[in-house]
Amino acid sequence: MEVFQTDNYYIFVKREKSLWWSRTTSEFSIKSGWDLSSVDDIECIGITHGIVGVISLPNVYESHLVIIKEATPVGVLYPPHLVYKIKSICILSADEPDTTLTPCTRHSRSSNTTPTHSRNSSAGSSSLNNVNANSTTSSRSKLFEGNQLMNKTWGAVKSAGTTIKNTTQQAAALASNQVKSSVGIRDPSRIEKRITEELHKIFDETDSFYFCFEHDITNNLQRHLQADSTDQQTPDERFFWNMHMIDDLLKLNDKTWTLPIIQGFVQVEPCVIGNECFTLALVSRRSRHRAGTRYKRRGVDEHGYCANYVETEQILSFRHHQLAFTQIRGSVPIYWSQPGYKYRPPPRLDRGEQETQEAFEAHFTKELDTYDGVCIVNLVEQSGKEKLIGDAYAKHVLKYNNERIVYITFDFHDYCRGMRFENVSALVEALAPEAGAMGFHWRDQRGVICNQKSVFRVNCMDCLDRTNVVQTALGKAVLESQLVKLGMAPPYTPIPEALKSPFMVLWANNGDVISRQYAGTNALKGDYTRTGERKISGMMKDGMNSANRFFIQNFADTFRQCMIDLMQGQLNDAQQLREDEVLTTILHILCPSTPAPTRGYFYAGVLQPELQLLEHVIYTRCGNDTIAPSPSSSNKLQLTTIDIFNNSFFRNYYFMPFITLCLMLSLQKLLSGSF
């Protein structure tokens, strides 16, 4: 799809239509695709693979249009349609685009050549031919250029117009900044820049967003209509991630410009067993409802939507057969949270039993309408801090008393204590009758053979690490039965050796990506999912990832959550925009409100050198046992070394050296006045 630019519009050309987006009013309009000769000063700025949508926050971030700059093919999920992963985006605004698009081959010509338009061109071929384009950026070619005299005259007119335009933009920017300042936004230009940077981080660095030009990937295979159906396929609004962002486009009732995007994971692996070739695919779809980060989004909301809700579908494609098995995960559907700055804050129940029951029933009413039946697999601990959540979950299940819900508890940490993750097989064996009755979806070129009758809903506290291990085991058990049905493996035999590696790679990569979206790091216990073995090196990686999660949840997730809310239409007021308060967070972590005991390291162990170094930094920088604020800082800070070392954080979590190092670096920045 080609992108053109004028002083007032960005124009997208696809087939015989064009979509015009006003740079001043941010309104969309559809016009003829090839009648552009009446437009003054038009130039082609490159190609895009589709429109993600519009982002705006009144008085802070004027309307910006997000489009796909680069995308790479992932594989065929539902034959013969190719799925793509977004690699980078470009953000258009009233000013120039924030990055250069891939040049358009038809308009990147010499300045003496007038490009022509061909009606046979299509966005599909243009996008497919340029998905992996890495050509160097060339100067953008004007569509209309004449002889030397005309160019000279036109140059003078354009120069005058540019001067007027720049003056107008400067005045508008000044007025905009005054408005932003009047609503209490400090340093609005910095906030605008940070929003743009965060959007690029979300789309460019997470490998989380996927789309398909010709097919709907928001629905799983079972919800897809058959090829001979006369009905029109409707995207599943739960997983239509950019639905709010393209709301104005949807109102135009023209699907030419609508590109549903999912956040989640897609991977397709070619497999061989004997002489038979087939593909094994995994697709996860993250719900756009109650979307967010780990400690910012927990539990359920008033509409019955849960945090970290993900539908995962495993698809086996063999000749004309497609067999799909779907599982879901989601936070415990009650009102609960984990406030505080500890490494593992204790959970708490936030609302009364009756109010919670209403939200609980709203959630499972939706689940039963979609999946017919639900088998809950609750992996939280049955003792300790997590017991509060597990008991409340069971109580509301019993109170709901629905015959289409099966509730199973499995204390993962108790059964798998000492790295004995193979004990999950006991759970899989216990679930075998339920899995057999549940079945899976199976179709061929003639139509549907059978459907999946219910779904496993697996959860732990975060719905990440323990959930990944159990869902992988369930997927493996179902895959073994599917291979038997297809005649590719004898009954009662484990998964073939040739299939073990691609299967484990799929599920391990899926767990890592889902974890990065919610917690900011790869999944814990990933070495077991990837190799089937638990090793010391894997434990060390888990320690680092746990430390990273602690750092991210306290120093990065607040602004990230605001950006997610902005994309989903949940943040509409500039006063709701929050940034991560680094200084305040450090003080809360280092100086809990409870009185500190007498001074001591309390069995510091591996942390003793780090603690001594931190103490040395404080004493050398602050000779009188207090930390004085830098001259540029307005914070009145009186923090003694006794407060720092004698607190519950260091006493309870002395085994987390990386966390301490992170705090040390933050403290050093504090002392130097960097914050």
XYZ file of C-alpha atoms in Angstrom:
675
model
C 0.000 0.000 0.000
C 1.526 3.292 -1.142
C 1.646 6.332 1.141
C 1.514 9.862 -0.275
C 1.930 13.142 1.525
C 0.609 16.632 0.933
C 0.584 19.706 3.125
C -2.809 18.724 4.513
C -3.178 14.971 4.077
C -1.578 11.562 4.199
C -3.041 9.484 1.378
C -3.050 5.672 1.224
C -3.629 4.065 -2.162
C -4.891 0.492 -2.419
C -6.325 -1.027 -5.569
C -8.794 1.505 -6.967
C -9.416 3.376 -3.726
C -7.568 5.898 -1.647
C -7.880 6.707 2.048
C -7.216 10.306 3.093
C -6.206 11.190 6.660
C -6.264 14.878 7.500
C -3.132 16.156 9.210
C -5.138 18.911 10.901
C -8.499 17.356 11.825
C -7.426 13.669 11.954
C -10.513 12.673 9.994
C -10.636 9.812 7.469
C -12.298 9.967 4.064
C -12.391 7.584 1.098
C -11.893 8.810 -2.463
C -11.001 7.490 -5.891
C -7.741 5.604 -5.905
C -6.010 7.039 -8.929
C -7.401 10.512 -9.430
C -4.565 12.331 -7.659
C -3.724 14.823 -10.377
C -5.807 17.532 -8.728
C -3.676 17.438 -5.588
C -0.954 20.077 -5.285
C 2.546 19.274 -4.029
C 2.011 15.548 -3.625
C 4.865 13.124 -3.079
C 5.185 9.417 -2.397
C 6.938 8.803 0.925
C 7.038 5.014 0.700
C 4.935 1.936 1.306
C 3.221 0.470 4.346
C 1.781 -2.954 5.071
C -1.273 -1.610 6.865
C -2.752 0.832 9.353
C -2.517 0.040 13.066
C -4.669 2.981 14.133
C -4.833 6.415 15.722
C -3.327 7.354 19.097
C -4.249 10.584 20.865
C -4.529 12.106 24.332
C -6.242 15.511 24.532
C -3.920 18.398 25.408
C -0.913 16.091 25.609
C -0.537 13.976 22.487
C -2.327 15.249 19.412
C -3.635 12.622 16.994
C -0.892 10.419 15.556
C -1.459 7.690 12.978
C 0.474 4.460 13.542
C 1.265 2.423 10.420
C 3.315 -0.721 9.803
C 6.767 0.020 8.443
C 8.297 -3.469 8.390
C 6.808 -6.937 8.696
C 8.199 -10.432 8.264
C 6.317 -13.589 7.219
C 5.898 -16.148 9.993
C 4.242 -18.993 8.118
C 0.922 -20.399 6.985
C -1.423 -20.803 9.934
C -4.669 -21.496 8.098
C -3.806 -22.615 4.527
C -3.125 -20.943 2.220
C -2.957 -17.617 4.067
C 0.374 -16.202 5.233
C 0.700 -14.609 8.686
C 3.079 -11.702 9.306
C 4.792 -10.334 12.400
C 5.211 -6.576 12.867
C 8.894 -5.662 13.102
C 8.625 -1.863 13.248
C 6.135 0.969 12.952
C 6.083 4.530 11.644
C 4.119 7.276 13.390
C 2.548 9.998 11.251
C 1.487 13.351 12.656
C 0.925 16.939 11.564
C 4.710 17.153 11.278
C 6.922 14.862 9.245
C 6.839 11.060 9.829
C 9.048 10.042 12.735
C 10.934 7.513 10.566
C 11.534 6.843 6.886
C 9.313 4.289 5.199
C 10.541 1.666 2.736
C 10.826 3.471 -0.635
C 8.174 2.825 -3.245
C 9.816 1.206 -6.288
C 7.374 2.763 -8.748
C 8.050 6.326 -7.592
C 11.742 6.150 -6.692
C 12.922 7.313 -10.116
C 15.014 10.069 -11.562
C 13.823 13.618 -11.110
C 13.188 14.017 -14.849
C 10.730 11.136 -15.000
C 7.052 11.482 -14.242
C 5.815 8.306 -12.552
C 2.603 6.779 -13.823
C -0.022 4.779 -11.999
C -1.095 1.298 -13.010
C -4.556 -0.005 -12.230
C -3.198 -3.540 -12.059
C -1.156 -2.757 -8.959
C -2.484 -4.095 -5.678
C -1.565 -3.673 -2.062
C -1.150 -7.394 -1.679
C 1.595 -7.729 -4.271
C 3.227 -4.495 -3.157
C 3.301 -5.625 0.455
C 4.493 -9.143 -0.278
C 7.279 -7.974 -2.544
C 8.533 -5.437 -0.023
C 8.069 -7.117 3.357
C 11.786 -7.768 3.751
C 13.015 -4.786 1.806
C 16.199 -3.336 3.259
C 17.165 -1.003 0.490
C 18.786 2.295 1.422
C 16.673 5.389 1.646
C 16.567 7.579 -1.424
C 15.158 11.037 -1.913
C 11.409 11.122 -2.261
C 10.279 11.700 -5.849
C 7.708 14.295 -6.747
C 4.760 13.057 -8.727
C 4.460 16.116 -10.867
C 7.540 17.850 -12.277
C 7.869 19.837 -15.446
C 10.548 21.741 -17.322
C 13.210 23.963 -15.771
C 11.178 27.196 -15.941
C 8.152 25.541 -14.370
C 10.340 24.065 -11.642
C 11.846 27.473 -10.883
C 8.431 29.116 -10.662
C 7.053 26.279 -8.638
C 10.070 26.446 -6.320
C 9.395 30.092 -5.529
C 5.733 29.394 -4.807
C 6.636 26.401 -2.696
C 9.226 28.389 -0.725
C 6.645 31.002 0.165
C 4.153 28.306 1.102
C 6.714 26.548 3.253
C 7.498 29.761 5.116
C 3.823 30.312 5.859
C 3.428 26.670 6.838
C 6.407 26.756 9.237
C 5.206 29.958 10.852
C 1.735 28.495 11.302
C 3.125 25.290 12.780
C 5.300 27.215 15.225
C 2.355 29.275 16.357
C 0.209 26.159 16.682
C 2.930 24.391 18.669
C 3.276 27.380 21.008
C -0.474 27.511 21.537
C -0.569 23.747 22.091
C 2.190 23.927 24.695
C 0.359 26.722 26.490
C -2.799 24.611 26.571
C -0.852 21.586 27.832
C 0.822 23.657 30.511
C -2.547 25.015 31.598
C -3.813 21.465 32.317
C -0.845 20.678 34.520
C 1.398 18.739 32.131
C 5.012 19.336 33.035
C 7.389 19.617 30.115
C 4.849 18.570 27.438
C 7.465 18.130 24.722
C 9.257 15.548 26.868
C 5.991 13.706 27.515
C 5.205 13.636 23.785
C 8.642 12.272 23.029
C 8.356 9.607 25.689
C 4.942 8.463 24.446
C 6.350 8.069 20.937
C 9.376 6.193 22.260
C 7.198 3.878 24.349
C 4.972 3.093 21.366
C 8.054 2.126 19.370
C 9.253 -0.079 22.235
C 5.897 -1.836 22.420
C 5.654 -2.535 18.698
C 9.309 -2.729 17.613
C 10.975 -4.619 20.451
C 8.478 -7.170 21.783
C 7.808 -9.375 18.706
C 4.196 -9.516 19.873
C 1.936 -8.275 17.068
C 0.693 -10.317 14.109
C -1.687 -9.891 11.192
C -2.891 -11.603 8.039
C -3.992 -9.773 4.900
C -6.566 -12.250 3.599
C -7.729 -14.165 6.669
C -9.035 -13.574 10.175
C -6.602 -14.736 12.875
C -8.549 -13.343 15.833
C -10.721 -16.498 15.764
C -9.478 -20.010 16.379
C -10.009 -22.729 13.797
C -13.216 -24.004 15.371
C -14.841 -20.575 15.245
C -13.889 -20.144 11.589
C -16.697 -20.533 9.109
C -16.446 -23.314 6.540
C -15.324 -22.424 3.032
C -18.785 -22.965 1.536
C -20.525 -20.802 4.137
C -22.434 -17.778 2.877
C -22.107 -15.963 6.210
C -19.474 -13.316 6.750
C -16.653 -13.995 9.211
C -16.659 -11.565 12.131
C -13.436 -10.909 14.068
C -13.426 -11.923 17.722
C -13.516 -8.572 19.482
C -11.693 -9.992 22.514
C -8.479 -10.424 20.538
C -8.912 -7.582 18.035
C -6.059 -5.623 19.674
C -6.303 -2.426 17.579
C -10.099 -2.315 17.520
C -10.305 0.951 19.464
C -7.452 2.515 17.496
C -9.255 2.043 14.159
C -12.715 2.906 15.449
C -13.013 5.778 12.942
C -12.038 3.429 10.107
C -14.625 0.853 11.146
C -17.322 3.513 10.920
C -16.528 3.889 7.193
C -17.835 0.338 6.614
C -15.072 -0.421 4.113
C -12.975 -3.483 4.984
C -10.343 -2.466 2.456
C -8.599 -0.470 5.184
C -9.353 -2.682 8.195
C -6.449 -4.850 9.349
C -7.185 -6.766 12.588
C -4.015 -7.194 14.633
C -3.519 -9.621 17.497
C -1.057 -9.388 20.341
C 0.369 -12.722 21.338
C 2.487 -15.330 19.615
C 2.527 -17.200 16.294
C 5.059 -19.794 15.165
C 4.866 -22.546 12.557
C 7.342 -25.455 12.614
C 7.828 -27.969 9.746
C 7.957 -31.554 11.020
C 8.817 -34.963 9.580
C 7.883 -38.411 10.899
C 9.188 -41.144 8.663
C 8.187 -40.147 5.160
C 5.324 -37.909 6.249
C 5.741 -34.121 6.260
C 3.407 -31.817 8.142
C 3.412 -28.593 10.176
C 2.852 -27.951 13.851
C 1.781 -24.413 14.771
C 1.071 -22.534 17.967
C -0.885 -19.285 18.172
C -1.672 -17.313 21.330
C -4.109 -14.423 21.381
C -4.029 -11.936 24.240
C -7.295 -10.267 25.190
C -7.500 -6.511 24.787
C -9.788 -6.328 27.819
C -8.111 -5.634 31.149
C -4.808 -5.658 29.308
C -1.716 -4.548 31.136
C 1.362 -5.456 33.107
C 1.920 -7.897 35.928
C 1.245 -6.023 39.173
C -0.840 -3.281 37.546
C -3.517 -5.679 36.298
C -4.734 -8.530 38.475
C -8.039 -10.358 38.876
C -11.335 -9.412 37.254
C -13.194 -6.193 36.436
C -16.890 -5.283 36.652
C -17.574 -6.664 33.173
C -16.094 -10.074 33.898
C -12.848 -9.580 31.976
C -9.673 -11.016 33.514
C -6.080 -9.858 33.488
C -3.501 -11.782 31.423
C -6.244 -13.612 29.535
C -4.724 -15.595 26.649
C -6.221 -18.156 24.282
C -3.601 -20.634 22.993
C -4.308 -22.898 20.021
C -2.130 -25.814 18.908
C -2.679 -26.719 15.233
C -1.505 -29.873 13.441
C -1.773 -29.613 9.633
C -1.334 -32.887 7.706
C -2.291 -33.072 4.035
C -5.938 -31.930 3.931
C -6.428 -32.408 7.670
C -6.241 -29.749 10.352
C -6.508 -30.673 14.019
C -6.653 -27.905 16.618
C -6.670 -27.966 20.412
C -7.438 -24.793 22.375
C -6.565 -23.876 25.957
C -7.007 -20.606 27.857
C -5.302 -18.915 30.778
C -6.373 -15.971 32.869
C -6.005 -14.409 36.284
C -8.180 -15.770 39.106
C -11.551 -14.102 38.322
C -12.114 -12.357 41.631
C -11.270 -8.859 42.848
C -7.720 -9.099 44.176
C -4.399 -7.304 43.974
C -0.815 -7.350 45.264
C 0.144 -3.812 46.282
C 3.482 -2.931 47.775
C 7.165 -2.906 46.921
C 8.236 -6.321 48.179
C 9.634 -8.951 45.864
C 6.448 -10.996 46.321
C 3.816 -8.755 47.898
C 1.109 -10.629 49.802
C -2.204 -10.762 47.885
C -5.359 -9.203 49.237
C -9.073 -9.350 48.415
C -10.352 -5.942 47.334
C -14.163 -6.224 47.439
C -16.995 -7.984 49.215
C -18.175 -11.507 48.502
C -21.443 -10.561 46.785
C -19.856 -7.983 44.496
C -17.095 -10.437 43.635
C -19.616 -13.183 42.871
C -21.357 -10.969 40.321
C -18.114 -10.339 38.429
C -17.181 -14.026 38.772
C -20.443 -15.145 37.196
C -20.159 -12.516 34.457
C -16.751 -13.952 33.537
C -17.824 -17.588 33.391
C -21.053 -16.770 31.589
C -18.916 -15.416 28.740
C -16.601 -18.442 28.911
C -19.457 -20.938 28.741
C -21.107 -19.083 25.874
C -17.842 -19.290 23.915
C -16.450 -22.719 24.842
C -19.559 -24.635 26.071
C -17.672 -26.113 29.023
C -14.707 -25.138 31.216
C -12.314 -27.327 33.203
C -10.533 -25.099 35.721
C -6.998 -26.165 36.664
C -5.926 -24.043 39.635
C -2.177 -24.257 40.350
C -1.853 -21.796 43.242
C -0.386 -22.931 46.554
C -2.819 -24.389 49.061
C -0.865 -22.867 51.951
C 1.066 -19.702 52.654
C 0.342 -16.355 51.002
C -1.460 -17.816 47.969
C -3.976 -19.781 50.061
C -6.175 -16.690 50.386
C -6.692 -16.549 46.613
C -7.114 -20.314 46.178
C -9.747 -20.544 48.910
C -11.697 -17.593 47.539
C -11.619 -19.116 44.042
C -13.018 -22.441 45.290
C -15.701 -20.698 47.342
C -17.041 -18.778 44.350
C -16.966 -21.892 42.133
C -19.081 -23.766 44.680
C -21.456 -20.831 45.027
C -21.857 -20.604 41.228
C -22.599 -24.366 41.120
C -22.686 -24.776 37.337
C -22.662 -28.333 35.999
C -20.610 -27.296 32.955
C -17.665 -26.242 35.137
C -15.140 -28.719 36.531
C -12.792 -27.428 39.248
C -9.407 -29.081 39.920
C -6.669 -27.877 42.275
C -3.018 -28.888 41.971
C -0.480 -27.300 44.317
C 2.318 -27.092 41.755
C 5.043 -26.005 44.149
C 4.185 -28.753 46.605
C 3.999 -31.591 44.073
C 7.048 -30.426 42.091
C 9.198 -29.459 45.064
C 12.910 -29.992 44.494
C 12.760 -29.432 40.718
C 10.671 -32.596 40.198
C 8.611 -31.089 37.388
C 8.021 -34.535 35.944
C 5.401 -34.914 38.679
C 3.120 -32.821 36.469
C 2.458 -36.146 34.704
C 0.330 -37.095 37.714
C -1.936 -34.140 36.961
C -2.103 -35.033 33.248
C -3.059 -38.622 34.091
C -5.777 -37.395 36.432
C -7.091 -35.115 33.695
C -7.042 -37.837 31.015
C -10.783 -38.672 31.290
C -11.672 -34.983 31.076
C -9.317 -34.473 28.101
C -10.828 -37.484 26.342
C -14.352 -36.162 26.772
C -13.204 -32.694 25.708
C -11.754 -33.860 22.390
C -10.356 -31.464 19.798
C -11.417 -29.735 16.593
C -10.811 -31.692 13.366
C -11.652 -30.708 9.817
C -10.613 -31.621 6.286
C -11.475 -30.414 2.785
C -15.016 -31.797 3.137
C -15.809 -29.954 6.353
C -15.821 -30.422 10.126
C -15.257 -33.949 11.460
C -15.562 -33.157 15.177
C -15.430 -30.184 17.567
C -13.789 -29.516 20.907
C -16.543 -29.661 23.529
C -14.912 -27.698 26.347
C -11.629 -26.068 27.272
C -8.973 -26.197 29.992
C -8.651 -22.915 31.898
C -5.247 -23.030 33.603
C -4.063 -20.443 36.117
C -1.457 -19.792 38.775
C -0.881 -16.393 40.384
C 0.742 -14.748 37.364
C -0.606 -17.256 34.809
C 2.909 -17.461 33.388
C 5.518 -19.950 34.563
C 3.580 -22.766 36.250
C 0.823 -22.312 33.701
C 3.302 -22.721 30.834
C 4.546 -26.061 32.190
C 1.041 -27.491 32.643
C -0.340 -26.234 29.340
C 2.676 -27.708 27.560
C 2.044 -31.091 29.196
C -1.640 -30.999 28.231
C -0.782 -30.005 24.657
C 1.680 -32.898 24.437
C -0.906 -35.422 25.647
C -3.479 -34.240 23.122
C -0.904 -34.220 20.307
C -0.107 -37.871 21.027
C -3.779 -38.796 20.656
C -4.072 -36.777 17.436
C -1.107 -38.624 15.894
C -2.809 -41.914 16.726
C -6.048 -40.761 15.083
C -4.127 -39.851 11.908
C -2.327 -43.187 11.868
C 1.072 -41.522 12.318
C 1.890 -43.222 15.630
C 0.781 -46.424 17.399
C -1.478 -46.174 20.471
C -0.051 -45.753 23.972
C 3.331 -44.525 22.758
C 5.097 -41.274 23.644
C 5.537 -38.473 21.167
C 8.000 -39.482 18.374
C 11.590 -38.356 18.876
C 11.562 -36.368 15.615
C 8.669 -34.300 16.954
C 9.996 -33.587 20.450
C 12.344 -30.754 19.525
C 9.927 -28.638 17.397
C 7.138 -29.226 19.929
C 9.242 -28.039 22.869
C 10.635 -25.085 20.915
C 7.105 -23.924 20.091
C 5.875 -24.034 23.667
C 9.071 -22.596 25.173
C 9.050 -19.646 22.751
C 5.360 -19.109 23.413
C 5.955 -19.022 27.162
C 8.802 -16.523 26.788
C 6.823 -14.126 24.580
C 3.674 -14.250 26.731
C 5.829 -13.629 29.795
C 7.627 -10.660 28.226
C 4.285 -9.053 27.403
C 2.976 -9.313 30.971
C 6.057 -9.388 33.224
C 8.812 -7.906 31.031
C 11.128 -10.961 31.051
C 11.315 -14.471 29.644
C 9.372 -17.166 31.463
C 10.730 -18.933 34.517
C 11.164 -22.723 34.334
C 11.735 -22.228 30.609
C 14.598 -24.720 30.530
C 12.217 -27.526 31.518
C 9.697 -26.512 28.845
C 12.454 -26.276 26.239
C 14.474 -29.411 27.072
C 12.366 -31.499 29.440
C 15.065 -31.200 32.125
C 15.575 -28.874 35.077
C 19.192 -27.733 35.464
C 21.207 -25.460 37.741
C 21.832 -23.081 34.827
C 18.088 -22.780 34.397
C 17.702 -21.920 38.067
C 20.329 -19.197 37.730
C 18.511 -17.735 34.730
C 15.285 -17.817 36.712
C 16.986 -15.844 39.476
C 18.084 -13.173 37.019
C 14.644 -13.027 35.406
C 13.006 -12.747 38.837
C 15.289 -9.848 39.691
C 14.553 -8.192 36.364
C 10.827 -8.576 36.992
C 11.187 -6.871 40.359
C 13.049 -3.976 38.761
C 10.568 -3.637 35.868
C 7.441 -3.801 38.025
C 8.725 -0.969 40.220
C 10.577 1.245 37.745
C 9.002 0.780 34.294
C 5.501 -0.688 34.402
C 3.570 2.420 35.414
C 4.157 4.314 32.181
C 3.873 1.124 30.099
C 0.459 0.507 31.661
C -0.633 4.028 30.742
C 0.369 3.400 27.115
C -1.593 0.157 26.988
C -4.623 1.922 28.471
C -4.211 4.697 25.911
C -4.234 2.223 23.026
C -7.339 0.499 24.395
C -9.268 3.699 25.040
C -9.076 3.394 28.837
C -7.027 6.576 29.332
C -8.822 9.710 28.168
C -7.633 12.396 30.562
C -4.171 13.912 30.788
C -4.408 13.811 34.571
C -4.520 9.990 34.413
C -1.093 9.849 32.800
C 1.447 8.594 35.325
C 5.189 8.176 35.109
C 7.354 5.866 37.170
C 8.456 7.741 40.300
C 11.946 6.309 40.594
C 13.037 8.248 43.679
C 9.855 7.548 45.606
C 10.003 3.866 44.708
C 13.608 3.521 45.876
C 12.724 5.129 49.204
C 9.719 2.824 49.675
C 11.872 -0.221 48.988
C 14.823 0.835 51.110
C 12.843 2.410 53.939
C 9.701 0.458 54.857
C 7.248 2.139 57.197
C 7.781 -0.488 59.907
C 10.495 0.345 62.478
C 13.883 -1.200 61.720
C 15.508 -3.558 64.225
C 19.029 -3.157 65.512
C 21.704 -2.919 62.892
C 23.095 -6.088 61.304
C 23.389 -7.967 58.027
C 21.156 -10.859 59.144
C 22.945 -13.714 57.399
C 23.697 -11.700 54.316
C 25.400 -14.644 52.590
C 26.052 -13.942 48.902
C 24.845 -10.397 49.365
C 27.435 -9.360 51.905
C 29.930 -7.838 49.369
C 27.127 -5.912 47.656
C 25.816 -4.610 50.972
C 29.270 -3.541 52.032
C 29.783 -1.767 48.713
C 26.433 -0.004 49.062
C 27.370 1.050 52.598
C 30.713 2.317 51.330
C 28.982 4.384 48.625
C 26.743 6.011 51.203
C 29.486 6.763 53.727
C 31.911 8.126 51.136
C 29.296 10.298 49.462
C 27.624 11.384 52.700
C 30.055 11.834 55.544
C 27.433 12.665 58.162
C 25.401 9.451 57.677
C 22.741 11.264 55.652
C 22.074 11.568 51.980
C 21.882 15.187 50.997
C 19.898 16.074 47.888
C 21.749 17.483 44.930
C 21.450 21.269 44.419
C 19.269 20.662 41.354
C 16.879 18.443 43.263
C 13.882 19.843 45.061
C 13.392 16.715 47.155
C 14.045 17.173 50.874
C 15.694 13.873 51.676
C 17.006 12.643 55.042
C 17.951 8.965 54.761
C 20.305 7.261 57.210
C 22.385 4.206 56.478
C 20.726 2.446 59.398
C 17.363 2.893 57.623
C 18.804 1.424 54.439
C 20.374 -1.734 55.793
C 18.033 -2.653 58.596
C 14.782 -3.290 56.759
C 12.671 -6.246 55.757
C 13.703 -6.115 52.105
C 17.364 -6.925 52.779
C 16.564 -9.306 55.630
C 13.981 -11.335 53.675
C 15.497 -11.256 50.188
C 19.236 -11.449 50.758
C 19.385 -14.121 48.023
C 18.569 -11.576 45.283
C 21.950 -9.970 44.429
C 20.816 -8.591 41.108
C 18.010 -6.624 42.738
C 20.475 -5.065 45.125
C 22.819 -4.146 42.306
C 19.917 -2.470 40.500
C 19.108 -0.520 43.641
C 22.741 0.428 44.022
C 22.848 1.839 40.505
C 19.621 3.735 41.128
C 20.974 5.064 44.399
C 24.192 6.193 42.732
C 22.116 8.104 40.159
C 20.187 9.629 43.037
C 23.368 10.729 44.762
C 24.750 12.241 41.582
C 21.536 14.147 40.915
C 20.651 12.213 37.750
C 17.024 11.740 38.839
